[in-house]
PDB file of C-alpha atoms in Angstrom:
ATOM      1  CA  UNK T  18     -41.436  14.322 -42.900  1.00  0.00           C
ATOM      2  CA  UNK T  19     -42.452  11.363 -40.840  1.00  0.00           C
ATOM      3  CA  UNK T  20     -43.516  11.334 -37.527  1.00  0.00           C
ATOM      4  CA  UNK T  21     -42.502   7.964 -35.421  1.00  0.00           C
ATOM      5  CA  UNK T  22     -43.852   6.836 -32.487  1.00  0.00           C
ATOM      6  CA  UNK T  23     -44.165   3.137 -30.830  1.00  0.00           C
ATOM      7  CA  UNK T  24     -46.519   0.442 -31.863  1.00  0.00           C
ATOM      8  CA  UNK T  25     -48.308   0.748 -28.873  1.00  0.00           C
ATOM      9  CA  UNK T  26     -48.823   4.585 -29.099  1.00  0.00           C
ATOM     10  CA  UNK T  27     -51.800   6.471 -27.926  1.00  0.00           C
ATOM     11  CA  UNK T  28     -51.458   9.712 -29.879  1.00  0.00           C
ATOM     12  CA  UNK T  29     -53.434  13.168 -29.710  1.00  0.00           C
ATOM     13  CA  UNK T  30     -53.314  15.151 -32.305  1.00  0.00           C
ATOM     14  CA  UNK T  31     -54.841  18.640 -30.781  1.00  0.00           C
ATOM     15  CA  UNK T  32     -55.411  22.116 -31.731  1.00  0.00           C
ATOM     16  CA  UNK T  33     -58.572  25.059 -32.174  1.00  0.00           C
ATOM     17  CA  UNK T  34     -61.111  24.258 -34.516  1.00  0.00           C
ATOM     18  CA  UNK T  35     -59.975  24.560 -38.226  1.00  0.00           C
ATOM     19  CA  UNK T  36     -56.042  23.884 -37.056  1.00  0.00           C
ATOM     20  CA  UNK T  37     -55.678  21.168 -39.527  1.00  0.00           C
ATOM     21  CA  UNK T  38     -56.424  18.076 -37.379  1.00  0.00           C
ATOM     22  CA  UNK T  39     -58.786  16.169 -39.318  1.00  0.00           C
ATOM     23  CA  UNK T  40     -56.561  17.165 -42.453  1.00  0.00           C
ATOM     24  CA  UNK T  41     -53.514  15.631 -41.179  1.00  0.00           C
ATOM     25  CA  UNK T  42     -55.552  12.367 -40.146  1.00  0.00           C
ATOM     26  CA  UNK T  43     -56.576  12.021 -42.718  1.00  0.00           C
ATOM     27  CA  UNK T  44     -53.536  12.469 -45.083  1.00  0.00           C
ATOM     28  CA  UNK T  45     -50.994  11.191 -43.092  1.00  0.00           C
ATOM     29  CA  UNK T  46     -52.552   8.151 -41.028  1.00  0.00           C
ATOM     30  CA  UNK T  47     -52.829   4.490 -42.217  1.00  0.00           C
ATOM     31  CA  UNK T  48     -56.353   3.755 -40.717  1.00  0.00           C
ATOM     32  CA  UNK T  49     -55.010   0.054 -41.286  1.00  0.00           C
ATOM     33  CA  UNK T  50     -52.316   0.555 -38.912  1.00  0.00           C
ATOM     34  CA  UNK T  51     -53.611   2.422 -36.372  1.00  0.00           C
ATOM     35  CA  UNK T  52     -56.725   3.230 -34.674  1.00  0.00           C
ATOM     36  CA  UNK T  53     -58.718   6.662 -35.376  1.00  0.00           C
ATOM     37  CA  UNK T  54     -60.884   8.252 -32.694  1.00  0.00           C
ATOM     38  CA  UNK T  55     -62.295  11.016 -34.398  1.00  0.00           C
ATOM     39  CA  UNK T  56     -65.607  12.752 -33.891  1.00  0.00           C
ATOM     40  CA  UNK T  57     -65.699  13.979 -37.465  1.00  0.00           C
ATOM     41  CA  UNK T  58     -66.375   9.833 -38.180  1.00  0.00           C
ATOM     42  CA  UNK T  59     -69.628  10.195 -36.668  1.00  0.00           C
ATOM     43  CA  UNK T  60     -70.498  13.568 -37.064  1.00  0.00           C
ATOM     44  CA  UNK T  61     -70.350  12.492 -41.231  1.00  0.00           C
ATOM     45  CA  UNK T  62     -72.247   9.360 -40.196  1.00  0.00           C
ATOM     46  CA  UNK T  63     -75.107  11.140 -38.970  1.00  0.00           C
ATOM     47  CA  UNK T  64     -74.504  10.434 -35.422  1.00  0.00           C
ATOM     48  CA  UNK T  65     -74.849  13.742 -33.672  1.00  0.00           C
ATOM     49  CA  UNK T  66     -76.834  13.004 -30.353  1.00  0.00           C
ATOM     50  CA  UNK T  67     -74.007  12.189 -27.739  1.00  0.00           C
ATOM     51  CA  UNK T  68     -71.454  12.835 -29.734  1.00  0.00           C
ATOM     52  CA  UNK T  69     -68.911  13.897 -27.314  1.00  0.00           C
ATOM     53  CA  UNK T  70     -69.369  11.125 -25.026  1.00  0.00           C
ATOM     54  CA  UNK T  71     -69.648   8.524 -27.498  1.00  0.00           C
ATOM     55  CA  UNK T  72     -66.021  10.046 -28.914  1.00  0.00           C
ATOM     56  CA  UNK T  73     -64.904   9.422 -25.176  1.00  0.00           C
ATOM     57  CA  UNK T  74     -65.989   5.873 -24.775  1.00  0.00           C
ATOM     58  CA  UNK T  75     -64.396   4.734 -28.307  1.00  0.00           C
ATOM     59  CA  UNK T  76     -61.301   7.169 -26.594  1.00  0.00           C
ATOM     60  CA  UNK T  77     -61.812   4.439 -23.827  1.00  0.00           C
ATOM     61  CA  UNK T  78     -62.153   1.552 -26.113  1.00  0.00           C
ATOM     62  CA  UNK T  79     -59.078   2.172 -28.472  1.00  0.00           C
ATOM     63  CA  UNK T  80     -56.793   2.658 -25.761  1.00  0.00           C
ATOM     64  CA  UNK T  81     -57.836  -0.557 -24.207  1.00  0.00           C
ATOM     65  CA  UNK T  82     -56.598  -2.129 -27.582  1.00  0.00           C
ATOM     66  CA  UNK T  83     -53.396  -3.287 -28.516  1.00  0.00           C
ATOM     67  CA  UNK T  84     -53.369  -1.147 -32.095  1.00  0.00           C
ATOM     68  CA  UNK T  85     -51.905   2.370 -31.894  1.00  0.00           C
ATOM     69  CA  UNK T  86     -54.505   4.663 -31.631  1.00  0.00           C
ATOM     70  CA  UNK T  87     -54.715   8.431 -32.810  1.00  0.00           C
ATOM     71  CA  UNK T  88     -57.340  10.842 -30.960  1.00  0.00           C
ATOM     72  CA  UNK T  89     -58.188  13.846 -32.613  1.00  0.00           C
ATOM     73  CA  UNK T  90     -59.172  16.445 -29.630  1.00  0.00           C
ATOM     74  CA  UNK T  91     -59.032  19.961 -29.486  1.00  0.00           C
ATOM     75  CA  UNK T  92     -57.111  19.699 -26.467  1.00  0.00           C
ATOM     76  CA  UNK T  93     -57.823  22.606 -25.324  1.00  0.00           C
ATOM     77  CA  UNK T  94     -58.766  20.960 -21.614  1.00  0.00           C
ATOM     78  CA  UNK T  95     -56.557  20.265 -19.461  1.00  0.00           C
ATOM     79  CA  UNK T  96     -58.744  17.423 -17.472  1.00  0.00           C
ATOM     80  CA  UNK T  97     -59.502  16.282 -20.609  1.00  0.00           C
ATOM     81  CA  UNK T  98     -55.657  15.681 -21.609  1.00  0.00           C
ATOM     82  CA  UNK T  99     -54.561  14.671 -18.705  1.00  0.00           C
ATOM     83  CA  UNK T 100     -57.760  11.923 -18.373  1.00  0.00           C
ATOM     84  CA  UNK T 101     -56.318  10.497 -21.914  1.00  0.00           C
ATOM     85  CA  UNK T 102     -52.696  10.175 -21.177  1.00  0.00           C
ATOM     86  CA  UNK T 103     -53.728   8.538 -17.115  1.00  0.00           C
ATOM     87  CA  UNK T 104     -55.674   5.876 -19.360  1.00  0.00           C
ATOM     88  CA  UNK T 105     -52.684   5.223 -21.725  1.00  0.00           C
ATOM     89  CA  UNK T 106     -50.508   5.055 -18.654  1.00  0.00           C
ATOM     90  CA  UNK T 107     -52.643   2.671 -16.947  1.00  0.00           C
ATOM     91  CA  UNK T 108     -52.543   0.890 -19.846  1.00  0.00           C
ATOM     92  CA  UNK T 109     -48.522   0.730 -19.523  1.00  0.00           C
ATOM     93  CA  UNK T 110     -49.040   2.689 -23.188  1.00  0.00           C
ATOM     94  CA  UNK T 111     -46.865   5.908 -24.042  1.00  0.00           C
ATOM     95  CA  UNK T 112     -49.181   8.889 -24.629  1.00  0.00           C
ATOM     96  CA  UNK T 113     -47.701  11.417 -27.061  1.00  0.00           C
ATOM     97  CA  UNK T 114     -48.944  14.689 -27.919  1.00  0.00           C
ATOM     98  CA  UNK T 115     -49.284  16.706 -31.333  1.00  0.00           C
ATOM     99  CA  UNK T 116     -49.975  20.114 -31.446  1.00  0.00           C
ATOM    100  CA  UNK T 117     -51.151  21.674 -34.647  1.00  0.00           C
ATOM    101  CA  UNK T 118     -50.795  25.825 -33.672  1.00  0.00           C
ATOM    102  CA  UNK T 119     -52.583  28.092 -36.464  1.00  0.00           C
ATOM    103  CA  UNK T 120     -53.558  31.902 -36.235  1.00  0.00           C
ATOM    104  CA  UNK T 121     -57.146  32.479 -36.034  1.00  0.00           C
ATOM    105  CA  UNK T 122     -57.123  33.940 -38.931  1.00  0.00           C
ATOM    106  CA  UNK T 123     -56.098  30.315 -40.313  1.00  0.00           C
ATOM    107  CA  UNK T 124     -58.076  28.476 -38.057  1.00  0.00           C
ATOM    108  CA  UNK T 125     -61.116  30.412 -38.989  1.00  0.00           C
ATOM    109  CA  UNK T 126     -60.283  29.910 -42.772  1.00  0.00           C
ATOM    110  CA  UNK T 127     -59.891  26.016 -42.224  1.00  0.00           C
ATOM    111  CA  UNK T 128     -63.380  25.878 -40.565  1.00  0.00           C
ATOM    112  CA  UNK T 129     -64.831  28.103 -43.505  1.00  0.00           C
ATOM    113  CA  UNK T 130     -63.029  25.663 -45.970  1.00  0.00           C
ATOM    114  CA  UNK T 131     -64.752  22.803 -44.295  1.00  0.00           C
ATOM    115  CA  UNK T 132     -68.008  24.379 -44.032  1.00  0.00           C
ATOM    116  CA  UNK T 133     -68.648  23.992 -40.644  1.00  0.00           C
ATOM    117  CA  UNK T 134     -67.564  27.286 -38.212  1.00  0.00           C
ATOM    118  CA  UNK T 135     -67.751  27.862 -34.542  1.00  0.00           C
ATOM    119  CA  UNK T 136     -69.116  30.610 -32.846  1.00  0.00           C
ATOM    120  CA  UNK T 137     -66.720  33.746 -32.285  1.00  0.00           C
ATOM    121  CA  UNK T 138     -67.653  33.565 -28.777  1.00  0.00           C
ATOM    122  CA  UNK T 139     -66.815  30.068 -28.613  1.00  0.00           C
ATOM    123  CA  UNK T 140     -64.074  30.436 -30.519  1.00  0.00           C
ATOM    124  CA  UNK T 141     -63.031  33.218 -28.156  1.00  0.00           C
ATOM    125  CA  UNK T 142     -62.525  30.653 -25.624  1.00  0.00           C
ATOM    126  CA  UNK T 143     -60.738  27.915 -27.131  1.00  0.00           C
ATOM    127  CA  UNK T 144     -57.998  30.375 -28.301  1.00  0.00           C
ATOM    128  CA  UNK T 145     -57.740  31.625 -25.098  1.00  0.00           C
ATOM    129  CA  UNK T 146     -57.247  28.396 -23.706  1.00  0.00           C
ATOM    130  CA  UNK T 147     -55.171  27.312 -26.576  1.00  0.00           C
ATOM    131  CA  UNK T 148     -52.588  30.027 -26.418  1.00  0.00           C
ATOM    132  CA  UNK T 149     -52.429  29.608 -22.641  1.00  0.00           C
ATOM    133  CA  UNK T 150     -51.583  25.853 -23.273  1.00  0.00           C
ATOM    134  CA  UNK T 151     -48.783  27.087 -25.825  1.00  0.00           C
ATOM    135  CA  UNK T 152     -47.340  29.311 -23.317  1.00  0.00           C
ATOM    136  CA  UNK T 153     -47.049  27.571 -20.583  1.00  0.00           C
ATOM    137  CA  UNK T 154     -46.873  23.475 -22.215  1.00  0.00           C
ATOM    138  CA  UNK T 155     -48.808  20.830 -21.708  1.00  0.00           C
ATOM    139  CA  UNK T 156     -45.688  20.052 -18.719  1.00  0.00           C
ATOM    140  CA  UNK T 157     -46.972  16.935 -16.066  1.00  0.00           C
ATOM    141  CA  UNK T 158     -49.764  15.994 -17.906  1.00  0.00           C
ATOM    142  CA  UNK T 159     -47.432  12.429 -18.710  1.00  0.00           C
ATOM    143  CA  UNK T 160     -47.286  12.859 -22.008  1.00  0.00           C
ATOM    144  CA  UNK T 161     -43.671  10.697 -23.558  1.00  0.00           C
ATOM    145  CA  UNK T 162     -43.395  13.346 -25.818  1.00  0.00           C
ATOM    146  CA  UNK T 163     -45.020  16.355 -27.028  1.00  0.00           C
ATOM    147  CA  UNK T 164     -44.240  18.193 -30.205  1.00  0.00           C
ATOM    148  CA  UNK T 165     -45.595  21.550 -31.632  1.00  0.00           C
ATOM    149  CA  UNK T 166     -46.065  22.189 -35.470  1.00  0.00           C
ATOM    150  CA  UNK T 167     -47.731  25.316 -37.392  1.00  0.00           C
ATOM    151  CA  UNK T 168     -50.069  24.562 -40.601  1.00  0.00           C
ATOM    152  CA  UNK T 169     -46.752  24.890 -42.589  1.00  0.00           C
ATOM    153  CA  UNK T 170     -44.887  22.214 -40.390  1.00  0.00           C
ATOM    154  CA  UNK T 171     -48.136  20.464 -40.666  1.00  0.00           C
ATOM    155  CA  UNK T 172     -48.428  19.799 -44.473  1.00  0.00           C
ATOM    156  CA  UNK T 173     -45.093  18.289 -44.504  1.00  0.00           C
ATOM    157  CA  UNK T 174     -46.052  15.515 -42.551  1.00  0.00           C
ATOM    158  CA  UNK T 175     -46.539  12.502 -45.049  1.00  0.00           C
ATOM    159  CA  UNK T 176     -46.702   9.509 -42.513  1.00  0.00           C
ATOM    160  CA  UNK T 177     -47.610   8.524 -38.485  1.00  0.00           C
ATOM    161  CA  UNK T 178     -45.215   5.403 -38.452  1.00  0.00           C
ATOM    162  CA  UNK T 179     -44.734   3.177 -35.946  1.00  0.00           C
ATOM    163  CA  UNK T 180     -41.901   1.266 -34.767  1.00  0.00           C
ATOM    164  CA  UNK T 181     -41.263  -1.716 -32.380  1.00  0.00           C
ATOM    165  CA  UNK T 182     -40.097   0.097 -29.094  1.00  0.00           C
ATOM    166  CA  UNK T 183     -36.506   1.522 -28.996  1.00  0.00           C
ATOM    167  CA  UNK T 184     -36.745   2.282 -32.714  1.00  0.00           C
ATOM    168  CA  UNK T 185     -39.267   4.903 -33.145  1.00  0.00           C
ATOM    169  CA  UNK T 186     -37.858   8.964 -32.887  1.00  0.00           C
ATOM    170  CA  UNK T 187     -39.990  12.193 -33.429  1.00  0.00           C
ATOM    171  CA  UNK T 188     -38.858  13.610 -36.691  1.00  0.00           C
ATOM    172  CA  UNK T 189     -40.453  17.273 -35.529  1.00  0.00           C
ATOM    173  CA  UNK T 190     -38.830  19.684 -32.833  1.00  0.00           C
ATOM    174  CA  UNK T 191     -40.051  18.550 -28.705  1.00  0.00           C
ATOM    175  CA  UNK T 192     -41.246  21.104 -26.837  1.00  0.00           C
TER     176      UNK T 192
END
């Protein structure tokens, strides 16, 4: 399965830690033909001090670009969402929305699998948030489209394409 979006896209792929967001990057993005914002790139790098708000200024930065550009964000903040698809709109860029929906149980295994877990306190909080974003949708944030996969729906994704305007479609179910 392919998912299309525009050429100009600003795309966030989002979900708990251990979803499967760095894994779909990172199998089914052309770093060529789009740009990654992804805090795992300088977490690997070394580059732990200000992380998080490095990760927002290179948010800043790609969106001021003309590539398409794919965030990976837990998403599990509303301002935070919201603050990303303003920018794209101010931008006159579509902001689209991916989100990768796993059981804790799976999420937990993914972060195990990766070696790196969160707290079950913290963890605690971003389902909760999570699973309140899944119930009630991510609805006038400005997102152009928003879809919703499981891990399953998730491994079946082979390619982010994108297409001149007009000719790109979601190949996944929109929420």
């Amino acid at each position: 399965m392919e998912l299309s979006f525009p050429a100009d896209a600003v795309v966030v792929v989002a979900g708990v830690p251990g979803a499967g967001k760095t894994t779909l990057i990172r199998r089914a993005v052309d770093r060529d033909a789009a740009r990654v914002v992804d805090t795992d790139d300088r977490r690997e790098a070394g580059g732990r001090r200000l992380l998080y708000l490095d990760h927002y200024a290179r948010i800043v930065a790609a969106v001021a670009g003309r590539r398409p550009v794919i965030i990976h964000s837990r998403g599990t903040h509303p301002a935070a969402r919201r603050a990303i698809a303003t920018l794209a709109a101010l931008r006159g860029r579509p902001a689209h929305l991916v989100m990768l929906d796993a059981a804790r149980s799976e999420a937990e295994a993914g972060q195990r699998a990766r070696g790196r877990t969160v707290e079950p306190a913290e963890m605690d909080r971003q389902l909760a948030r999570w699973r309140r974003l899944m119930a009630r949708g991510p609805g006038g944030e400005g997102w152009a489209s928003v879809v919703a996969l499981d891990r399953s729906q998730a491994a079946c994704v082979g390619a982010f394409v994108f297409r001149p305007a007009g000719q790109a479609t979601l190949a996944a179910a929109t929420i």
